[in-house]
PDB file of C-alpha atoms in Angstrom:
ATOM      1  CA  MET K   1      86.923 117.012 116.433  1.00  0.00           C
ATOM      2  CA  ASN K   2      90.308 115.983 115.035  1.00  0.00           C
ATOM      3  CA  ASN K   3      90.820 113.763 112.015  1.00  0.00           C
ATOM      4  CA  ILE K   4      91.653 110.594 113.978  1.00  0.00           C
ATOM      5  CA  SER K   5      88.514 110.932 116.102  1.00  0.00           C
ATOM      6  CA  GLU K   6      86.381 111.318 112.993  1.00  0.00           C
ATOM      7  CA  LEU K   7      88.027 108.282 111.399  1.00  0.00           C
ATOM      8  CA  VAL K   8      87.550 106.117 114.488  1.00  0.00           C
ATOM      9  CA  ILE K   9      83.854 107.028 114.573  1.00  0.00           C
ATOM     10  CA  LYS K  10      83.593 106.255 110.862  1.00  0.00           C
ATOM     11  CA  LEU K  11      85.418 102.954 111.408  1.00  0.00           C
ATOM     12  CA  SER K  12      83.076 101.975 114.261  1.00  0.00           C
ATOM     13  CA  LYS K  13      80.237 102.005 111.710  1.00  0.00           C
ATOM     14  CA  ASP K  14      82.182 100.011 109.105  1.00  0.00           C
ATOM     15  CA  PRO K  15      84.987  98.121 110.919  1.00  0.00           C
ATOM     16  CA  PHE K  16      85.978  95.892 108.004  1.00  0.00           C
ATOM     17  CA  ASN K  17      86.395  98.699 105.508  1.00  0.00           C
ATOM     18  CA  PRO K  18      90.034  98.509 104.341  1.00  0.00           C
ATOM     19  CA  GLN K  19      90.146 102.122 103.158  1.00  0.00           C
ATOM     20  CA  ILE K  20      89.039 103.517 106.521  1.00  0.00           C
ATOM     21  CA  ASN K  21      91.437 101.177 108.360  1.00  0.00           C
ATOM     22  CA  PHE K  22      94.218 102.409 106.094  1.00  0.00           C
ATOM     23  CA  GLU K  23      93.352 106.052 106.710  1.00  0.00           C
ATOM     24  CA  CYS K  24      93.363 105.416 110.473  1.00  0.00           C
ATOM     25  CA  ALA K  25      96.764 103.753 110.201  1.00  0.00           C
ATOM     26  CA  VAL K  26      98.203 106.697 108.276  1.00  0.00           C
ATOM     27  CA  GLU K  27      96.870 109.163 110.843  1.00  0.00           C
ATOM     28  CA  TYR K  28      98.205 107.160 113.793  1.00  0.00           C
ATOM     29  CA  GLU K  29     101.586 106.949 112.086  1.00  0.00           C
ATOM     30  CA  LYS K  30     101.604 110.738 111.654  1.00  0.00           C
ATOM     31  CA  LEU K  31     100.996 110.977 115.403  1.00  0.00           C
ATOM     32  CA  ARG K  32     103.998 108.628 115.881  1.00  0.00           C
ATOM     33  CA  GLN K  33     101.735 106.062 117.546  1.00  0.00           C
ATOM     34  CA  THR K  34     103.277 103.173 115.658  1.00  0.00           C
ATOM     35  CA  ALA K  35     101.649 100.366 117.645  1.00  0.00           C
ATOM     36  CA  SER K  36      98.203 101.669 116.720  1.00  0.00           C
ATOM     37  CA  ALA K  37      99.334 102.344 113.151  1.00  0.00           C
ATOM     38  CA  VAL K  38     100.606  98.771 112.793  1.00  0.00           C
ATOM     39  CA  SER K  39      97.312  97.416 114.089  1.00  0.00           C
ATOM     40  CA  PHE K  40      95.323  99.310 111.462  1.00  0.00           C
ATOM     41  CA  TYR K  41      97.793  98.544 108.665  1.00  0.00           C
ATOM     42  CA  LEU K  42      97.452  94.856 109.510  1.00  0.00           C
ATOM     43  CA  ARG K  43      93.657  95.140 109.462  1.00  0.00           C
ATOM     44  CA  THR K  44      93.947  96.770 106.039  1.00  0.00           C
ATOM     45  CA  ALA K  45      96.155  93.932 104.827  1.00  0.00           C
ATOM     46  CA  GLU K  46      93.633  91.418 106.148  1.00  0.00           C
ATOM     47  CA  TYR K  47      90.487  93.025 104.701  1.00  0.00           C
ATOM     48  CA  GLY K  48      91.849  94.862 101.684  1.00  0.00           C
ATOM     49  CA  ASP K  49      93.184  93.984  98.297  1.00  0.00           C
ATOM     50  CA  ASP K  50      95.698  95.117  95.730  1.00  0.00           C
ATOM     51  CA  ILE K  51      97.557  98.336  96.388  1.00  0.00           C
ATOM     52  CA  LEU K  52      96.245  98.873  99.935  1.00  0.00           C
ATOM     53  CA  VAL K  53      97.513  95.458 101.042  1.00  0.00           C
ATOM     54  CA  TYR K  54     100.891  96.038  99.404  1.00  0.00           C
ATOM     55  CA  ASN K  55     101.237  99.548 100.829  1.00  0.00           C
ATOM     56  CA  SER K  56     100.139  98.392 104.278  1.00  0.00           C
ATOM     57  CA  LEU K  57     102.736  95.617 104.409  1.00  0.00           C
ATOM     58  CA  LEU K  58     105.462  98.098 103.481  1.00  0.00           C
ATOM     59  CA  LYS K  59     104.211 100.560 106.094  1.00  0.00           C
ATOM     60  CA  VAL K  60     104.229  97.832 108.781  1.00  0.00           C
ATOM     61  CA  ALA K  61     107.872  97.238 107.867  1.00  0.00           C
ATOM     62  CA  ALA K  62     108.600 100.958 108.255  1.00  0.00           C
ATOM     63  CA  CYS K  63     106.848 101.123 111.620  1.00  0.00           C
ATOM     64  CA  MET K  64     108.727  98.071 112.858  1.00  0.00           C
ATOM     65  CA  HIS K  65     112.003  99.546 111.628  1.00  0.00           C
ATOM     66  CA  ASP K  66     111.308 102.632 113.728  1.00  0.00           C
ATOM     67  CA  GLN K  67     110.919 100.439 116.809  1.00  0.00           C
ATOM     68  CA  ASN K  68     114.461  99.029 116.356  1.00  0.00           C
ATOM     69  CA  ASP K  69     115.591  95.460 116.873  1.00  0.00           C
ATOM     70  CA  ARG K  70     112.791  94.049 114.708  1.00  0.00           C
ATOM     71  CA  ILE K  71     114.926  93.173 111.702  1.00  0.00           C
ATOM     72  CA  HIS K  72     113.273  89.844 110.956  1.00  0.00           C
ATOM     73  CA  THR K  73     109.801  91.355 111.100  1.00  0.00           C
ATOM     74  CA  VAL K  74     110.911  94.227 108.862  1.00  0.00           C
ATOM     75  CA  SER K  75     112.403  91.961 106.205  1.00  0.00           C
ATOM     76  CA  ASN K  76     109.471  89.536 106.427  1.00  0.00           C
ATOM     77  CA  CYS K  77     106.914  92.313 105.821  1.00  0.00           C
ATOM     78  CA  ILE K  78     108.882  93.584 102.833  1.00  0.00           C
ATOM     79  CA  LEU K  79     109.169  90.069 101.419  1.00  0.00           C
ATOM     80  CA  GLN K  80     105.421  89.517 101.866  1.00  0.00           C
ATOM     81  CA  ALA K  81     104.731  92.762 100.004  1.00  0.00           C
ATOM     82  CA  ILE K  82     107.077  91.791  97.160  1.00  0.00           C
ATOM     83  CA  SER K  83     105.475  88.367  96.838  1.00  0.00           C
ATOM     84  CA  TYR K  84     102.034  90.007  96.849  1.00  0.00           C
ATOM     85  CA  MET K  85     102.864  92.500  94.076  1.00  0.00           C
ATOM     86  CA  PRO K  86     106.194  91.476  92.517  1.00  0.00           C
ATOM     87  CA  LYS K  87     105.948  93.945  89.645  1.00  0.00           C
ATOM     88  CA  ARG K  88     106.001  97.040  91.906  1.00  0.00           C
ATOM     89  CA  PRO K  89     109.403  98.645  92.617  1.00  0.00           C
ATOM     90  CA  GLU K  90     108.970  99.956  96.186  1.00  0.00           C
ATOM     91  CA  GLY K  91     109.490  96.612  97.920  1.00  0.00           C
ATOM     92  CA  TYR K  92     112.736  96.008  96.049  1.00  0.00           C
ATOM     93  CA  PHE K  93     113.912  99.487  96.985  1.00  0.00           C
ATOM     94  CA  LEU K  94     113.062  98.970 100.659  1.00  0.00           C
ATOM     95  CA  MET K  95     114.748  95.571 100.709  1.00  0.00           C
ATOM     96  CA  SER K  96     117.859  97.030  99.069  1.00  0.00           C
ATOM     97  CA  GLN K  97     117.853  99.892 101.565  1.00  0.00           C
ATOM     98  CA  PHE K  98     117.303  97.438 104.445  1.00  0.00           C
ATOM     99  CA  HIS K  99     120.405  95.488 103.425  1.00  0.00           C
ATOM    100  CA  GLU K 100     122.409  98.651 102.783  1.00  0.00           C
ATOM    101  CA  ARG K 101     121.700  99.837 106.339  1.00  0.00           C
ATOM    102  CA  SER K 102     122.882  96.447 107.605  1.00  0.00           C
ATOM    103  CA  SER K 103     126.059  96.601 105.483  1.00  0.00           C
ATOM    104  CA  ASN K 104     124.928  93.571 103.475  1.00  0.00           C
ATOM    105  CA  TRP K 105     126.277  95.116 100.311  1.00  0.00           C
ATOM    106  CA  GLN K 106     125.837  92.248  97.867  1.00  0.00           C
ATOM    107  CA  GLU K 107     122.242  91.746  98.976  1.00  0.00           C
ATOM    108  CA  SER K 108     121.588  95.481  98.654  1.00  0.00           C
ATOM    109  CA  TYR K 109     123.070  95.518  95.153  1.00  0.00           C
ATOM    110  CA  THR K 110     121.092  92.446  94.091  1.00  0.00           C
ATOM    111  CA  TRP K 111     117.724  93.741  95.362  1.00  0.00           C
ATOM    112  CA  ALA K 112     118.333  97.086  93.658  1.00  0.00           C
ATOM    113  CA  GLU K 113     119.213  95.319  90.422  1.00  0.00           C
ATOM    114  CA  MET K 114     116.046  93.209  90.624  1.00  0.00           C
ATOM    115  CA  GLY K 115     113.950  96.330  91.182  1.00  0.00           C
ATOM    116  CA  LEU K 116     115.604  98.080  88.261  1.00  0.00           C
ATOM    117  CA  SER K 117     114.711  95.151  85.999  1.00  0.00           C
ATOM    118  CA  LEU K 118     111.013  96.003  86.404  1.00  0.00           C
ATOM    119  CA  ASN K 119     109.229  98.093  83.818  1.00  0.00           C
ATOM    120  CA  ASP K 120     107.933 101.090  85.725  1.00  0.00           C
ATOM    121  CA  ASP K 121     106.973 103.226  82.729  1.00  0.00           C
ATOM    122  CA  ASN K 122     103.427 103.451  84.088  1.00  0.00           C
ATOM    123  CA  PHE K 123     104.518 103.886  87.696  1.00  0.00           C
ATOM    124  CA  VAL K 124     101.854 105.269  90.027  1.00  0.00           C
ATOM    125  CA  HIS K 125     102.792 106.363  93.561  1.00  0.00           C
ATOM    126  CA  LEU K 126     101.349 104.517  96.521  1.00  0.00           C
ATOM    127  CA  PRO K 127      98.578 106.082  98.621  1.00  0.00           C
ATOM    128  CA  ALA K 128     101.037 106.421 101.549  1.00  0.00           C
ATOM    129  CA  ASP K 129     104.693 107.298 100.993  1.00  0.00           C
ATOM    130  CA  VAL K 130     107.317 104.649 101.751  1.00  0.00           C
ATOM    131  CA  GLY K 131     110.332 106.684 100.646  1.00  0.00           C
ATOM    132  CA  TYR K 132     110.525 105.534  97.035  1.00  0.00           C
ATOM    133  CA  LYS K 133     110.969 108.613  94.831  1.00  0.00           C
ATOM    134  CA  GLY K 134     111.193 106.829  91.511  1.00  0.00           C
ATOM    135  CA  LYS K 135     113.637 104.672  89.596  1.00  0.00           C
ATOM    136  CA  TYR K 136     116.561 106.807  90.716  1.00  0.00           C
ATOM    137  CA  SER K 137     116.016 105.575  94.301  1.00  0.00           C
ATOM    138  CA  LEU K 138     116.967 102.086  93.152  1.00  0.00           C
ATOM    139  CA  GLU K 139     119.839 103.417  91.039  1.00  0.00           C
ATOM    140  CA  PHE K 140     121.175 105.232  94.099  1.00  0.00           C
ATOM    141  CA  GLU K 141     121.047 102.056  96.205  1.00  0.00           C
ATOM    142  CA  LYS K 142     122.798 100.142  93.434  1.00  0.00           C
ATOM    143  CA  GLY K 143     125.462 102.831  93.110  1.00  0.00           C
ATOM    144  CA  ILE K 144     126.202 102.957  96.839  1.00  0.00           C
ATOM    145  CA  SER K 145     126.328  99.186  97.226  1.00  0.00           C
ATOM    146  CA  ALA K 146     128.377  98.743  94.034  1.00  0.00           C
ATOM    147  CA  TRP K 147     131.213 100.680  95.655  1.00  0.00           C
ATOM    148  CA  CYS K 148     131.198  98.382  98.666  1.00  0.00           C
ATOM    149  CA  ILE K 149     131.359  95.177  96.615  1.00  0.00           C
ATOM    150  CA  GLY K 150     134.353  96.337  94.618  1.00  0.00           C
ATOM    151  CA  ARG K 151     132.631  97.844  91.600  1.00  0.00           C
ATOM    152  CA  LYS K 152     134.188 101.267  92.010  1.00  0.00           C
ATOM    153  CA  ASP K 153     133.934 102.377  88.376  1.00  0.00           C
ATOM    154  CA  GLU K 154     130.310 101.256  88.105  1.00  0.00           C
ATOM    155  CA  SER K 155     129.463 103.055  91.342  1.00  0.00           C
ATOM    156  CA  LYS K 156     131.128 106.258  90.221  1.00  0.00           C
ATOM    157  CA  GLU K 157     129.333 106.125  86.858  1.00  0.00           C
ATOM    158  CA  ILE K 158     125.893 105.497  88.401  1.00  0.00           C
ATOM    159  CA  LEU K 159     126.250 108.229  91.011  1.00  0.00           C
ATOM    160  CA  THR K 160     127.707 110.755  88.572  1.00  0.00           C
ATOM    161  CA  ASN K 161     124.898 110.063  86.079  1.00  0.00           C
ATOM    162  CA  LEU K 162     122.319 110.584  88.808  1.00  0.00           C
ATOM    163  CA  LEU K 163     123.687 114.060  89.426  1.00  0.00           C
ATOM    164  CA  ASN K 164     122.567 114.962  85.902  1.00  0.00           C
ATOM    165  CA  CYS K 165     118.985 113.889  86.642  1.00  0.00           C
ATOM    166  CA  ASP K 166     116.089 115.604  88.322  1.00  0.00           C
ATOM    167  CA  ILE K 167     116.423 114.086  91.797  1.00  0.00           C
ATOM    168  CA  ALA K 168     115.454 115.106  95.315  1.00  0.00           C
ATOM    169  CA  ASP K 169     117.960 117.237  97.197  1.00  0.00           C
ATOM    170  CA  GLU K 170     118.445 114.519  99.813  1.00  0.00           C
ATOM    171  CA  TYR K 171     119.732 112.193  97.090  1.00  0.00           C
ATOM    172  CA  ARG K 172     121.875 114.867  95.463  1.00  0.00           C
ATOM    173  CA  ASN K 173     123.488 115.722  98.808  1.00  0.00           C
ATOM    174  CA  ALA K 174     124.074 112.053  99.640  1.00  0.00           C
ATOM    175  CA  ILE K 175     125.671 111.457  96.238  1.00  0.00           C
ATOM    176  CA  LEU K 176     127.988 114.453  96.589  1.00  0.00           C
ATOM    177  CA  TYR K 177     128.929 113.385 100.100  1.00  0.00           C
ATOM    178  CA  ASN K 178     129.652 109.805  99.058  1.00  0.00           C
ATOM    179  CA  LEU K 179     131.619 110.740  95.954  1.00  0.00           C
ATOM    180  CA  GLU K 180     133.736 113.157  97.944  1.00  0.00           C
ATOM    181  CA  LYS K 181     134.199 110.838 100.903  1.00  0.00           C
ATOM    182  CA  VAL K 182     135.103 107.598  99.191  1.00  0.00           C
ATOM    183  CA  ASN K 183     136.763 108.804  96.044  1.00  0.00           C
ATOM    184  CA  ASN K 184     137.872 112.359  96.750  1.00  0.00           C
ATOM    185  CA  VAL K 185     135.944 113.423  93.661  1.00  0.00           C
ATOM    186  CA  ILE K 186     135.464 117.153  93.374  1.00  0.00           C
ATOM    187  CA  ILE K 187     132.312 118.155  91.547  1.00  0.00           C
TER     188      ILE K 187
END
């Protein structure tokens, strides 16, 4: 029996268990069955507390983003997550990224700046990944959006400093691409 079948059987015996609902949601999302994933993430948000609720709201936003043309639902889910746990950085990152993808540069910059103002010295990753790799994710969003709102020197400084950090290859490649593209910087 596959993992989802086992989880559904387990859930049938304890339907209000937020952890099992969350695990079902994660498995459905892996299968790219986003409608089912959203349903279980919402059940988790309804029956759960703390980190599972927060993570579920962010995952609903991600699932809705994948369905396209759901921009208000995406931003609303992120805002609900931020209001639920305002001292966690992932929501600010996702909201900054949301605005960056929509070319709302000042909004992207502002959300990144708000996220960077949080103290994440004791940062613990969420149970399900939402794309936030650490503080440098917010710094990257700030650096990209800074360029687009006329803060060229600040952007160049942020992105160049990030290259000296231990960051994921996807970020390193994006930084190199952006520095070369917009400023003809050779590194």
